[in-house]
Structures are given as structure tokens and as C-alpha cells.
Short mmCIF file of C-alpha atoms in Angstrom, two decimals:
data_model
loop_
_atom_site.label_atom_id
_atom_site.label_comp_id
_atom_site.label_asym_id
_atom_site.label_seq_id
_atom_site.Cartn_x
_atom_site.Cartn_y
_atom_site.Cartn_z
CA UNK A 705 124.50 118.94 141.27
CA UNK A 706 127.46 120.58 139.50
CA UNK A 707 129.60 120.41 142.65
CA UNK A 708 128.73 116.77 143.21
CA UNK A 709 129.48 116.01 139.56
CA UNK A 710 132.86 117.77 139.83
CA UNK A 711 133.77 116.00 143.10
CA UNK A 712 132.86 112.62 141.63
CA UNK A 713 134.81 113.34 138.47
CA UNK A 714 137.96 114.50 140.30
CA UNK A 715 137.77 111.54 142.70
CA UNK A 716 137.57 109.04 139.86
CA UNK A 717 140.39 110.84 138.01
CA UNK A 718 142.56 110.66 141.11
CA UNK A 719 141.91 106.94 141.47
CA UNK A 720 142.61 106.36 137.77
CA UNK A 721 145.89 108.32 137.73
CA UNK A 722 147.40 107.87 141.19
CA UNK A 723 145.68 104.58 142.00
CA UNK A 724 145.54 102.41 138.88
CA UNK A 725 148.55 104.16 137.29
CA UNK A 726 150.72 103.69 140.38
CA UNK A 727 149.63 100.08 140.77
CA UNK A 728 150.49 99.37 137.13
CA UNK A 729 153.94 100.96 137.49
CA UNK A 730 155.03 99.75 140.91
CA UNK A 731 153.57 96.25 140.65
CA UNK A 732 155.01 95.66 137.18
CA UNK A 733 158.44 97.26 137.25
CA UNK A 734 161.44 96.38 139.42
CA UNK A 735 162.76 99.82 140.36
CA UNK A 736 165.16 101.16 142.93
CA UNK A 737 164.12 103.19 145.97
CA UNK A 738 165.52 106.42 144.51
CA UNK A 739 163.60 105.85 141.30
CA UNK A 740 160.39 105.45 143.33
CA UNK A 741 160.76 109.06 144.49
CA UNK A 742 161.27 110.22 140.92
CA UNK A 743 158.21 108.32 139.66
CA UNK A 744 156.08 109.61 142.55
CA UNK A 745 157.12 113.18 141.79
CA UNK A 746 156.45 112.69 138.07
CA UNK A 747 152.96 111.30 138.79
CA UNK A 748 152.21 114.21 141.14
CA UNK A 749 153.28 116.86 138.58
CA UNK A 750 151.33 115.08 135.85
CA UNK A 751 148.29 114.89 138.09
CA UNK A 752 148.37 118.65 138.79
CA UNK A 753 148.75 119.37 135.06
CA UNK A 754 145.80 117.10 134.30
CA UNK A 755 143.55 118.70 136.95
CA UNK A 756 144.37 122.22 135.75
CA UNK A 757 143.62 121.37 132.12
CA UNK A 758 140.43 119.50 132.95
CA UNK A 759 139.07 122.24 135.21
CA UNK A 760 139.43 124.78 132.40
CA UNK A 761 137.55 122.55 129.96
CA UNK A 762 134.98 121.57 132.62
CA UNK A 763 134.17 125.24 133.32
CA UNK A 764 133.64 125.80 129.60
CA UNK A 765 131.32 122.78 129.35
CA UNK A 766 129.28 123.85 132.39
CA UNK A 767 128.97 127.55 131.43
CA UNK A 768 125.57 127.22 129.63
CA UNK A 769 124.14 125.33 132.62
CA UNK A 770 125.31 127.95 135.10
CA UNK A 771 123.73 130.70 132.98
CA UNK A 772 120.44 128.80 132.84
CA UNK A 773 120.27 128.68 136.65
CA UNK A 774 120.20 132.49 136.83
CA UNK A 775 116.83 134.26 136.94
CA UNK A 776 117.67 136.41 133.89
CA UNK A 777 118.29 133.52 131.48
CA UNK A 778 116.46 133.58 128.14
CA UNK A 779 114.46 130.75 126.58
CA UNK A 780 117.31 130.12 124.13
CA UNK A 781 119.81 129.83 127.00
CA UNK A 782 117.48 127.46 128.87
CA UNK A 783 117.12 125.19 125.85
CA UNK A 784 120.88 125.27 125.25
CA UNK A 785 121.48 124.30 128.89
CA UNK A 786 119.00 121.41 128.61
CA UNK A 787 120.80 120.08 125.54
CA UNK A 788 124.21 120.62 127.14
CA UNK A 789 123.14 118.66 130.24
CA UNK A 790 122.20 115.73 128.01
CA UNK A 791 125.59 116.05 126.31
CA UNK A 792 127.62 115.99 129.55
CA UNK A 793 128.28 112.21 129.47
CA UNK A 794 129.79 112.51 125.95
CA UNK A 795 131.71 115.63 126.97
CA UNK A 796 133.07 113.74 129.96
CA UNK A 797 134.48 111.12 127.61
CA UNK A 798 136.07 113.85 125.50
CA UNK A 799 137.64 115.44 128.59
CA UNK A 800 139.11 112.13 129.70
CA UNK A 801 140.46 111.26 126.28
CA UNK A 802 141.69 114.86 125.80
CA UNK A 803 143.04 117.03 128.65
CA UNK A 804 142.92 114.11 131.08
CA UNK A 805 144.95 111.69 128.96
CA UNK A 806 147.37 114.21 127.50
CA UNK A 807 147.59 116.17 130.75
CA UNK A 808 149.01 113.03 132.36
CA UNK A 809 150.94 111.34 129.56
CA UNK A 810 152.73 114.33 127.98
CA UNK A 811 154.40 115.65 131.18
CA UNK A 812 154.90 112.10 132.54
CA UNK A 813 156.65 110.84 129.42
CA UNK A 814 158.67 114.04 129.03
CA UNK A 815 159.86 114.05 132.66
CA UNK A 816 160.56 110.32 132.57
CA UNK A 817 162.67 110.67 129.42
CA UNK A 818 164.59 113.53 131.05
CA UNK A 819 165.16 111.45 134.23
CA UNK A 820 166.36 108.47 132.14
CA UNK A 821 168.76 110.72 130.29
CA UNK A 822 170.13 111.95 133.66
CA UNK A 823 170.51 108.38 134.87
CA UNK A 824 167.98 108.80 137.68
CA UNK A 825 165.61 106.17 136.25
CA UNK A 826 166.71 102.71 135.14
CA UNK A 827 163.93 102.33 132.51
CA UNK A 828 164.19 101.47 128.82
CA UNK A 829 162.41 103.20 125.93
CA UNK A 830 160.19 100.11 125.63
CA UNK A 831 159.08 100.68 129.24
CA UNK A 832 158.00 104.22 128.32
CA UNK A 833 156.13 102.89 125.30
CA UNK A 834 154.36 100.34 127.50
CA UNK A 835 153.50 103.12 129.97
CA UNK A 836 152.00 105.22 127.15
CA UNK A 837 149.88 102.29 125.96
CA UNK A 838 148.83 101.59 129.55
CA UNK A 839 147.81 105.24 129.99
CA UNK A 840 145.54 105.00 126.93
CA UNK A 841 143.96 101.79 128.27
CA UNK A 842 143.35 103.22 131.73
CA UNK A 843 141.92 106.44 130.27
CA UNK A 844 139.59 104.48 127.99
CA UNK A 845 138.17 102.40 130.84
CA UNK A 846 137.95 105.49 133.03
CA UNK A 847 135.97 107.23 130.25
CA UNK A 848 133.60 104.28 129.97
CA UNK A 849 132.86 104.15 133.69
CA UNK A 850 132.61 107.94 134.01
CA UNK A 851 130.16 108.06 131.09
CA UNK A 852 127.61 105.95 132.96
CA UNK A 853 128.22 107.67 136.29
CA UNK A 854 127.65 111.07 134.65
CA UNK A 855 124.49 109.80 132.93
CA UNK A 856 123.04 109.05 136.37
CA UNK A 857 124.38 112.23 137.96
CA UNK A 858 122.74 114.62 135.45
CA UNK A 859 119.19 113.36 136.06
CA UNK A 860 118.47 115.81 138.94
CA UNK A 861 119.76 118.71 136.83
CA UNK A 862 117.50 117.72 133.93
CA UNK A 863 114.52 117.60 136.30
CA UNK A 864 115.41 121.06 137.64
CA UNK A 865 115.67 122.52 134.13
CA UNK A 866 112.35 120.93 133.10
CA UNK A 867 110.62 122.38 136.19
CA UNK A 868 112.16 125.79 135.47
CA UNK A 869 110.88 125.62 131.92
CA UNK A 870 107.37 124.61 133.03
CA UNK A 871 107.15 127.60 135.36
CA UNK A 872 107.90 129.84 132.38
CA UNK A 873 105.63 127.96 129.97
CA UNK A 874 108.56 126.39 128.10
CA UNK A 875 108.47 122.69 127.23
CA UNK A 876 111.95 121.14 127.28
CA UNK A 877 112.44 117.87 125.43
CA UNK A 878 114.77 116.25 122.92
CA UNK A 879 111.61 115.23 120.99
CA UNK A 880 113.02 111.87 119.99
CA UNK A 881 116.47 113.15 119.06
CA UNK A 882 119.18 110.54 119.73
CA UNK A 883 122.53 111.89 120.92
CA UNK A 884 124.19 108.50 121.41
CA UNK A 885 122.51 105.36 120.12
CA UNK A 886 121.94 102.42 122.42
CA UNK A 887 123.62 100.22 119.83
CA UNK A 888 126.84 102.24 120.02
CA UNK A 889 126.84 102.33 123.82
CA UNK A 890 126.21 98.62 124.16
CA UNK A 891 128.71 97.38 121.58
CA UNK A 892 131.53 99.73 122.64
CA UNK A 893 130.98 98.96 126.33
CA UNK A 894 130.95 95.20 125.83
CA UNK A 895 133.99 95.21 123.57
CA UNK A 896 136.01 97.39 125.97
CA UNK A 897 135.01 95.32 129.00
CA UNK A 898 136.02 92.18 127.13
CA UNK A 899 139.42 93.26 125.80
CA UNK A 900 140.66 95.78 128.41
CA UNK A 901 141.63 93.27 131.15
CA UNK A 902 143.19 90.99 128.52
CA UNK A 903 145.35 93.71 126.92
CA UNK A 904 146.35 95.18 130.29
CA UNK A 905 147.33 91.74 131.58
CA UNK A 906 149.26 90.95 128.37
CA UNK A 907 151.12 94.25 128.52
CA UNK A 908 152.02 93.97 132.22
CA UNK A 909 153.12 90.36 131.81
CA UNK A 910 155.33 91.31 128.86
CA UNK A 911 157.08 93.99 130.92
CA UNK A 912 157.68 91.58 133.82
CA UNK A 913 158.94 88.93 131.44
CA UNK A 914 161.32 91.35 129.71
CA UNK A 915 162.88 92.33 133.04
CA UNK A 916 163.39 88.70 134.09
CA UNK A 917 164.35 87.04 130.78
CA UNK A 918 164.43 89.21 127.67
CA UNK A 919 165.10 86.17 125.45
CA UNK A 920 161.57 84.96 126.03
CA UNK A 921 159.98 88.28 125.07
CA UNK A 922 159.95 87.64 121.30
CA UNK A 923 158.24 84.27 121.65
CA UNK A 924 155.80 85.72 124.15
CA UNK A 925 154.67 88.46 121.74
CA UNK A 926 154.32 85.93 118.92
CA UNK A 927 151.96 83.98 121.13
CA UNK A 928 150.15 87.13 122.33
CA UNK A 929 149.58 88.43 118.80
CA UNK A 930 147.79 85.17 117.99
CA UNK A 931 145.63 85.15 121.09
CA UNK A 932 144.71 88.85 121.22
CA UNK A 933 143.03 89.12 117.76
CA UNK A 934 140.99 85.99 118.44
CA UNK A 935 139.91 87.31 121.85
CA UNK A 936 139.05 90.73 120.42
CA UNK A 937 137.03 89.13 117.60
CA UNK A 938 135.10 87.02 120.11
CA UNK A 939 134.34 90.14 122.19
CA UNK A 940 133.09 92.02 119.14
CA UNK A 941 131.01 89.06 117.92
CA UNK A 942 129.51 88.58 121.38
CA UNK A 943 128.62 92.29 121.60
CA UNK A 944 126.94 92.23 118.17
CA UNK A 945 124.96 89.08 118.96
CA UNK A 946 123.79 90.52 122.28
CA UNK A 947 122.79 93.76 120.57
CA UNK A 948 120.76 91.87 117.98
CA UNK A 949 119.06 89.93 120.76
CA UNK A 950 118.07 93.21 122.43
CA UNK A 951 117.29 95.10 119.23
CA UNK A 952 114.66 92.65 117.91
CA UNK A 953 112.12 93.15 120.72
CA UNK A 954 112.89 96.88 120.75
CA UNK A 955 112.03 97.04 117.04
CA UNK A 956 108.76 95.21 117.70
CA UNK A 957 107.85 97.69 120.43
CA UNK A 958 108.75 100.69 118.24
CA UNK A 959 106.66 99.26 115.38
CA UNK A 960 103.75 98.80 117.77
CA UNK A 961 104.05 102.39 118.99
CA UNK A 962 104.01 103.65 115.39
CA UNK A 963 100.86 101.62 114.70
CA UNK A 964 99.18 103.00 117.83
CA UNK A 965 100.16 106.52 116.75
CA UNK A 966 98.45 105.86 113.40
CA UNK A 967 95.35 104.50 115.13
CA UNK A 968 95.94 100.84 114.18
CA UNK A 969 95.49 99.01 117.46
CA UNK A 970 93.59 95.88 116.49
CA UNK A 971 96.65 93.61 116.07
CA UNK A 972 98.56 92.41 119.15
CA UNK A 973 102.37 92.44 119.30
CA UNK A 974 103.79 88.90 118.88
CA UNK A 975 105.62 87.68 121.98
CA UNK A 976 108.31 85.05 121.18
CA UNK A 977 110.51 86.14 124.11
CA UNK A 978 111.15 84.61 127.52
CA UNK A 979 113.05 87.43 129.26
CA UNK A 980 112.02 90.85 130.61
CA UNK A 981 110.97 91.92 127.11
CA UNK A 982 108.12 89.45 127.35
CA UNK A 983 106.76 91.48 130.28
CA UNK A 984 107.11 94.72 128.28
CA UNK A 985 105.30 93.27 125.27
CA UNK A 986 102.55 91.91 127.53
CA UNK A 987 102.17 95.44 128.94
CA UNK A 988 102.06 96.88 125.42
CA UNK A 989 99.32 94.44 124.40
CA UNK A 990 97.39 95.23 127.57
CA UNK A 991 97.67 98.93 126.73
CA UNK A 992 96.42 98.25 123.20
CA UNK A 993 93.33 96.49 124.58
CA UNK A 994 92.71 99.40 126.94
CA UNK A 995 92.99 101.92 124.11
CA UNK A 996 90.69 99.87 121.90
CA UNK A 997 88.09 99.72 124.66
CA UNK A 998 88.48 103.45 125.32
CA UNK A 999 88.02 104.21 121.62
CA UNK A 1000 84.97 101.96 121.50
CA UNK A 1001 83.43 103.76 124.48
CA UNK A 1002 84.35 107.17 123.07
CA UNK A 1003 82.89 106.28 119.68
CA UNK A 1004 79.70 105.13 121.38
CA UNK A 1005 79.53 108.35 123.39
CA UNK A 1006 80.08 110.45 120.26
CA UNK A 1007 77.38 108.57 118.36
CA UNK A 1008 75.04 108.99 121.30
CA UNK A 1009 75.93 112.69 121.50
CA UNK A 1010 75.05 113.34 117.86
CA UNK A 1011 71.89 111.24 118.00
CA UNK A 1012 70.77 112.98 121.20
CA UNK A 1013 71.29 116.41 119.66
CA UNK A 1014 69.30 115.37 116.61
CA UNK A 1015 66.51 113.92 118.75
CA UNK A 1016 66.41 117.01 120.96
CA UNK A 1017 66.09 119.21 117.87
CA UNK A 1018 63.35 117.10 116.34
CA UNK A 1019 61.50 117.08 119.68
CA UNK A 1020 60.74 120.80 119.27
CA UNK A 1021 58.36 119.93 116.46
CA UNK A 1022 56.30 116.73 116.70
CA UNK A 1023 55.77 116.86 112.93
CA UNK A 1024 59.51 116.50 112.25
CA UNK A 1025 60.21 113.83 114.88
CA UNK A 1026 62.83 111.41 113.56
CA UNK A 1027 63.59 113.63 110.55
CA UNK A 1028 67.32 113.99 111.27
CA UNK A 1029 67.75 110.26 111.91
CA UNK A 1030 65.98 109.36 108.65
CA UNK A 1031 68.01 111.92 106.67
CA UNK A 1032 71.20 110.48 108.17
CA UNK A 1033 70.12 106.97 107.14
CA UNK A 1034 69.34 108.02 103.56
CA UNK A 1035 72.51 110.12 103.27
CA UNK A 1036 74.75 107.31 104.51
CA UNK A 1037 73.10 104.92 102.05
CA UNK A 1038 73.86 107.32 99.18
CA UNK A 1039 77.47 107.72 100.32
CA UNK A 1040 77.99 103.96 100.67
CA UNK A 1041 76.49 103.17 97.25
CA UNK A 1042 78.61 105.95 95.72
CA UNK A 1043 81.77 104.19 96.89
CA UNK A 1044 82.81 106.80 99.43
CA UNK A 1045 85.40 105.91 102.07
CA UNK A 1046 84.49 105.03 105.66
CA UNK A 1047 85.80 108.44 106.78
CA UNK A 1048 83.50 110.31 104.35
CA UNK A 1049 80.52 108.12 105.26
CA UNK A 1050 81.05 108.88 108.94
CA UNK A 1051 81.21 112.61 108.18
CA UNK A 1052 78.03 112.36 106.11
CA UNK A 1053 76.25 110.65 108.99
CA UNK A 1054 77.27 113.17 111.63
CA UNK A 1055 76.68 116.16 109.41
CA UNK A 1056 73.24 114.84 108.44
CA UNK A 1057 72.27 114.30 112.07
CA UNK A 1058 73.07 117.95 112.78
CA UNK A 1059 72.05 119.50 109.45
CA UNK A 1060 69.07 121.33 111.00
CA UNK A 1061 70.76 122.27 114.29
CA UNK A 1062 70.48 125.94 113.31
CA UNK A 1063 66.69 125.75 113.77
CA UNK A 1064 67.40 126.02 117.49
CA UNK A 1065 67.86 129.74 116.76
CA UNK A 1066 64.48 130.10 115.02
CA UNK A 1067 61.56 131.39 117.12
CA UNK A 1068 58.84 128.86 118.03
CA UNK A 1069 56.08 131.00 116.53
CA UNK A 1070 57.86 130.67 113.17
CA UNK A 1071 59.26 127.13 113.42
CA UNK A 1072 56.03 125.62 114.81
CA UNK A 1073 53.54 127.71 112.82
CA UNK A 1074 50.67 125.42 111.66
CA UNK A 1075 49.97 127.48 108.54
CA UNK A 1076 52.08 128.33 105.54
CA UNK A 1077 54.92 130.75 106.27
CA UNK A 1078 54.93 134.32 105.10
CA UNK A 1079 57.83 135.58 103.00
CA UNK A 1080 59.46 137.22 106.04
CA UNK A 1081 59.01 134.09 108.13
CA UNK A 1082 60.53 131.94 105.40
CA UNK A 1083 63.54 134.29 105.30
CA UNK A 1084 64.03 133.57 109.00
CA UNK A 1085 63.87 129.83 108.34
CA UNK A 1086 66.45 130.22 105.53
CA UNK A 1087 68.97 131.47 108.08
CA UNK A 1088 69.17 128.11 109.86
CA UNK A 1089 72.10 126.71 107.77
CA UNK A 1090 74.27 129.68 108.73
CA UNK A 1091 73.06 129.55 112.33
CA UNK A 1092 73.86 125.84 112.45
CA UNK A 1093 77.39 126.45 111.18
CA UNK A 1094 77.91 129.21 113.74
CA UNK A 1095 76.67 126.95 116.57
CA UNK A 1096 78.95 124.06 115.61
CA UNK A 1097 81.95 126.38 115.33
CA UNK A 1098 81.62 126.96 119.06
CA UNK A 1099 82.14 123.24 119.80
CA UNK A 1100 85.69 122.49 120.94
CA UNK A 1101 88.05 121.36 119.61
CA UNK A 1102 87.31 123.24 116.40
CA UNK A 1103 89.03 120.66 114.19
CA UNK A 1104 86.57 117.98 115.36
CA UNK A 1105 83.57 119.83 113.89
CA UNK A 1106 85.29 121.48 110.92
CA UNK A 1107 84.72 118.54 108.48
CA UNK A 1108 80.96 118.59 109.25
CA UNK A 1109 80.37 122.29 108.61
CA UNK A 1110 80.07 122.14 104.77
CA UNK A 1111 77.17 119.69 105.01
CA UNK A 1112 75.34 121.79 107.60
CA UNK A 1113 75.80 125.07 105.71
CA UNK A 1114 75.17 123.82 102.16
CA UNK A 1115 72.34 121.28 102.40
CA UNK A 1116 69.85 123.80 100.94
CA UNK A 1117 72.03 124.80 97.98
CA UNK A 1118 70.56 123.84 94.60
CA UNK A 1119 72.47 122.37 91.70
CA UNK A 1120 71.35 125.19 89.39
CA UNK A 1121 72.60 127.85 91.86
CA UNK A 1122 69.19 129.05 93.12
CA UNK A 1123 69.58 127.67 96.64
CA UNK A 1124 70.70 129.32 99.87
CA UNK A 1125 72.62 130.65 101.79
CA UNK A 1126 75.46 131.15 99.25
CA UNK A 1127 73.86 130.47 95.88
CA UNK A 1128 76.47 127.86 94.97
CA UNK A 1129 75.98 125.72 91.86
CA UNK A 1130 77.10 122.33 90.54
CA UNK A 1131 80.40 120.93 91.78
CA UNK A 1132 81.04 124.14 93.74
CA UNK A 1133 78.55 122.86 96.31
CA UNK A 1134 80.43 120.76 98.90
CA UNK A 1135 79.97 117.01 98.50
CA UNK A 1136 78.35 116.61 101.93
CA UNK A 1137 75.85 119.35 101.09
CA UNK A 1138 74.87 117.68 97.77
CA UNK A 1139 74.38 114.26 99.41
CA UNK A 1140 72.38 115.56 102.37
CA UNK A 1141 70.24 117.74 100.08
CA UNK A 1142 68.94 114.64 98.27
CA UNK A 1143 68.18 112.79 101.52
CA UNK A 1144 66.63 115.88 103.16
CA UNK A 1145 64.37 116.63 100.21
CA UNK A 1146 62.96 113.11 100.03
CA UNK A 1147 62.20 112.93 103.75
CA UNK A 1148 60.67 116.42 103.73
CA UNK A 1149 58.36 115.53 100.85
CA UNK A 1150 57.20 112.24 102.39
CA UNK A 1151 56.69 113.62 105.93
CA UNK A 1152 53.43 115.13 107.21
CA UNK A 1153 53.24 118.83 108.00
CA UNK A 1154 50.49 120.76 109.84
CA UNK A 1155 49.37 122.32 106.57
CA UNK A 1156 49.71 119.24 104.34
CA UNK A 1157 49.92 115.46 104.30
CA UNK A 1158 53.19 113.88 103.18
CA UNK A 1159 53.46 112.62 99.60
CA UNK A 1160 53.51 108.95 98.80
CA UNK A 1161 56.98 107.62 97.97
CA UNK A 1162 56.29 107.09 94.27
CA UNK A 1163 55.31 110.72 93.71
CA UNK A 1164 58.32 112.00 95.69
CA UNK A 1165 60.65 109.84 93.62
CA UNK A 1166 59.10 111.17 90.37
CA UNK A 1167 59.65 114.76 91.52
CA UNK A 1168 63.25 113.98 92.41
CA UNK A 1169 63.88 112.38 89.02
CA UNK A 1170 62.54 115.51 87.33
CA UNK A 1171 64.71 117.73 89.58
CA UNK A 1172 67.94 115.80 89.02
CA UNK A 1173 70.54 118.18 87.59
CA UNK A 1174 68.32 121.18 88.38
CA UNK A 1175 67.66 121.18 92.10
CA UNK A 1176 69.77 118.17 93.12
CA UNK A 1177 73.07 116.63 92.10
CA UNK A 1178 72.22 114.26 89.21
CA UNK A 1179 74.67 111.54 90.24
CA UNK A 1180 73.64 111.31 93.90
CA UNK A 1181 69.96 111.64 92.96
CA UNK A 1182 70.23 108.70 90.55
CA UNK A 1183 72.04 106.60 93.18
CA UNK A 1184 69.24 107.27 95.67
CA UNK A 1185 66.45 106.64 93.14
CA UNK A 1186 67.88 103.26 92.10
CA UNK A 1187 68.24 102.21 95.74
CA UNK A 1188 64.80 103.49 96.79
CA UNK A 1189 62.94 101.97 93.83
CA UNK A 1190 64.65 98.60 94.30
CA UNK A 1191 64.05 98.65 98.05
CA UNK A 1192 60.39 99.59 98.04
CA UNK A 1193 59.58 97.34 95.08
CA UNK A 1194 61.11 94.46 97.01
CA UNK A 1195 59.16 95.39 100.15
CA UNK A 1196 55.91 95.51 98.18
CA UNK A 1197 56.61 92.05 96.73
CA UNK A 1198 57.29 90.70 100.22
CA UNK A 1199 54.03 92.20 101.47
CA UNK A 1200 52.12 90.62 98.57
CA UNK A 1201 53.74 87.25 99.30
CA UNK A 1202 52.72 87.51 102.97
CA UNK A 1203 49.11 88.37 102.04
CA UNK A 1204 48.96 85.43 99.58
CA UNK A 1205 50.17 83.02 102.27
CA UNK A 1206 47.55 84.29 104.72
CA UNK A 1207 44.76 83.92 102.16
CA UNK A 1208 45.82 80.39 101.34
#
């Protein structure tokens, strides 16, 4: 790639100096045959000076890339080479406007002035000034064209460096860093393309006119200085308007990407365009729909996963069937009525569904014992919050389960500090643990066990009211009691109404 880049660069430099430069000189100036030899020699010497200077700078610019291609290169050298490869188009512009331009113009102007002083060239100082201005114009357009050619030429090298990095476990990327903004590239390119031919034509025409009739030169420049500013202003205005026309849909797409990154995918991108951007925005909206559908399916799978785990756990003991689902329902109700956010409510639900998952590690002869547990057996049962936390810590990725662990570990802590496994008290008990503890206690009291029949709801609610602030969090207990009493009172009234209708 480096050889091809160098060959392309030298070829374009040769065309710019010996081709465009010679055409500008010989087609514009009326010179004698002897002067042609002098000008040819001057161009040749200037060209050799330019090539020598540029090769030195080119080798310096390419040094990090050559080091990165060796097997002994370090990660730092590889990253530096990746950045340098991205910078090559800008460095090409600097070479053209530096050693290229001055490597040609300094020796050319110096030798030309010496030849004029000797009488070997019949040129005026104004001709030299015009040549200097022409050299700047040609170099500027050469830099513009070479910038885009180099941008294309470095792509294979970037791919090679990325593959090299992947083999060594190194990820190479600019990570959103902008070296040259699209706005700058577009506006500068359009302005240069608009004014370069006009200025070059104006300059060449002025030289021709001065050689044929110098009296007309003053009037010509008065006219040119009126036309040129207007033309330049139109080029700049056109470039800015075009940029704004391109920037608006780009801004919409960037805004949409930021929303997708933040998880907000419900709103489609507006599409007021009728060019290729309309196709891009349609693709973005199609992607949004696909992501929404994927999230819906994933959410459904996750919900099913948690519910299945809870059902599988409850299936071990027919007396606790549906316990986890009921606890999750009660816990979510408490969280909703307490004004918790949707994120917290979702965590409460999932944590409640899995709050007893640690009982998987309890032996059947203890978990399913039809009689009251001995003290040793109850100690085994008391280990299930810690076992549940340990089980969920094995689920990957860890950060997905981490928010649920406090509810699983702490749902048997008591507000007065006499619970287990950590003996936490009051506000030191995690919020999820305090909410689930209320829901778990109510369902446990109202569910049948082999050694007892479940309490009626009214008695369980009285016990909970007495235990508020002692065994359970007083705030969450009161929230649950108000909801439960209102709900079951309403259900009883509805049942009485139904019976009255049937009797009548």
C-alpha cells in the first residue's frame, strides 16, 4: 500500500508541476525559443528539489506505519500507526502546501530572477508575481484532489492494521473522534472548486492581455476585482447552503442514534426528505421497529424465564404451589402504591419471583417434612436466602442479577433486627427485602401447610398490623393493609350483592 501511495503521489505531483505548470507558462506567455530551454531547465531543477524535500517528509510521516508492520511492534506503536494512517490525507495536504509548494516556487522564482537579470529571459517582475500566484493555486487544487485520493488509498492499510490488532487482542478504533469534520471538507472543497478555475482564468487572461496591450490591463483588473468577490461570495454561499441541506438529515439520524442508545425507540424519525436521505431514514425507522420487536420478545422471554423458575421451585412442594407468583403480585402492589419507579417495581417483581430459589439447595426430607421442623432442620431452612443469593450470582451476566440479590438475601430480615441471615434492622434492610418480607409473610400465613391450615385473611391482617414496626417495615405494612382491607371489603360487598340478586 505504501508503495502504491507513493507512486500515486509522485505521479500526481509530476502532472501538477510539469504538466499544469508548463501548460500555464507556455500557453500564457509569448517567449522566445532560447527562453523555452531556460524555463524547461528551471522547471526540471525545481521538480528535483520538490521531490527530494517531499520524500524526506514522506518517510517521516510513514515511519510509524512501517514500524507497526514489523512483528516486534508494541501495542502503543500499533495504535500510533492506526492514528497516523487516518491522518495521512491531512499530512498529504501539508506536504503539498509545504515542501511541494516551496520546493517548486523558491528555486523556480530564484532561478528565473537570475535568468532575467542575465537577460536570458524576457519576463517582467509582474510575470514572476503571476507565476507565484499560479503556483499557489495549482498546489491548492492538487492538495484537494490528493486528499480524496489518499483517503481512498489508505483503506487497505487500515484494514490490515485492524486485522493485526485483532490477532493480538487489540481493538483499534477512533471511537467517534473526528479528525476532519465533514462540514470543513465539504465547504472548503466546494469553495475551491468554484473559485479556482475563475481565478486561474482571470490571472492567465491578465497576463495575455498585458503582453498584447498593457493599456487595457488597468481597466481589466478594475473589472476583475468587481467580478471576483461576487463570484467568491456566491461559491461560499452555495457551499454553506448545501452543507445545511446535508447537515439537517444527518442531525436527525444522530439524534435517533442517541435515542436508541438510551433505549428510547418508540418514536419514529420524521422523514421530510426526497433524496437518498429519505432511504436512510426509512432504514433507521425499520431498524427501530426491529429493535422494539426484539426487546418485546426478549422481555417476554425474561418474564417467562422468571415465572418458570418460580413455578419449578413451587412444584417441589404442592403445599406452596403458586406461592412465588402470589408474593410477586403482593410485592408489586406495595411498590406501585408506594410510588416507586417502573424500574424498582420490575426489580421487586423479579426478586419476589426468585426470593425462595435457595430452597433448591435444601434436602427434600427437610423441605417437604409434613411435621413441624426441629431446631436443626429450621437452621437448614434459614440458609435458603444465602443459598439463593449464591445461585443467582452464577447467572451471567452478573450485572443483570445484581439488582435482585438484596431482595433474595434480605426477605427474612426483621425490622427490629431479629431476622436472618444478617440480623439487619430498620432502614439498613434493603428496600426490596422490606417489601418482599411483607408480601411473603401474608401469603405464608394464609396458605395451608401439612401441619396446619392457613389463617383467614382478617386474622393475618391483624397479626401484620400488630407486627408493623417490629417484624415488618411500618410504612410498607400500612400500604399493604390499606390495599388489602379495601380490596377484600369490596369483594365481600360484591359477593353479597350477587347473592341478593340471586335470592330476588
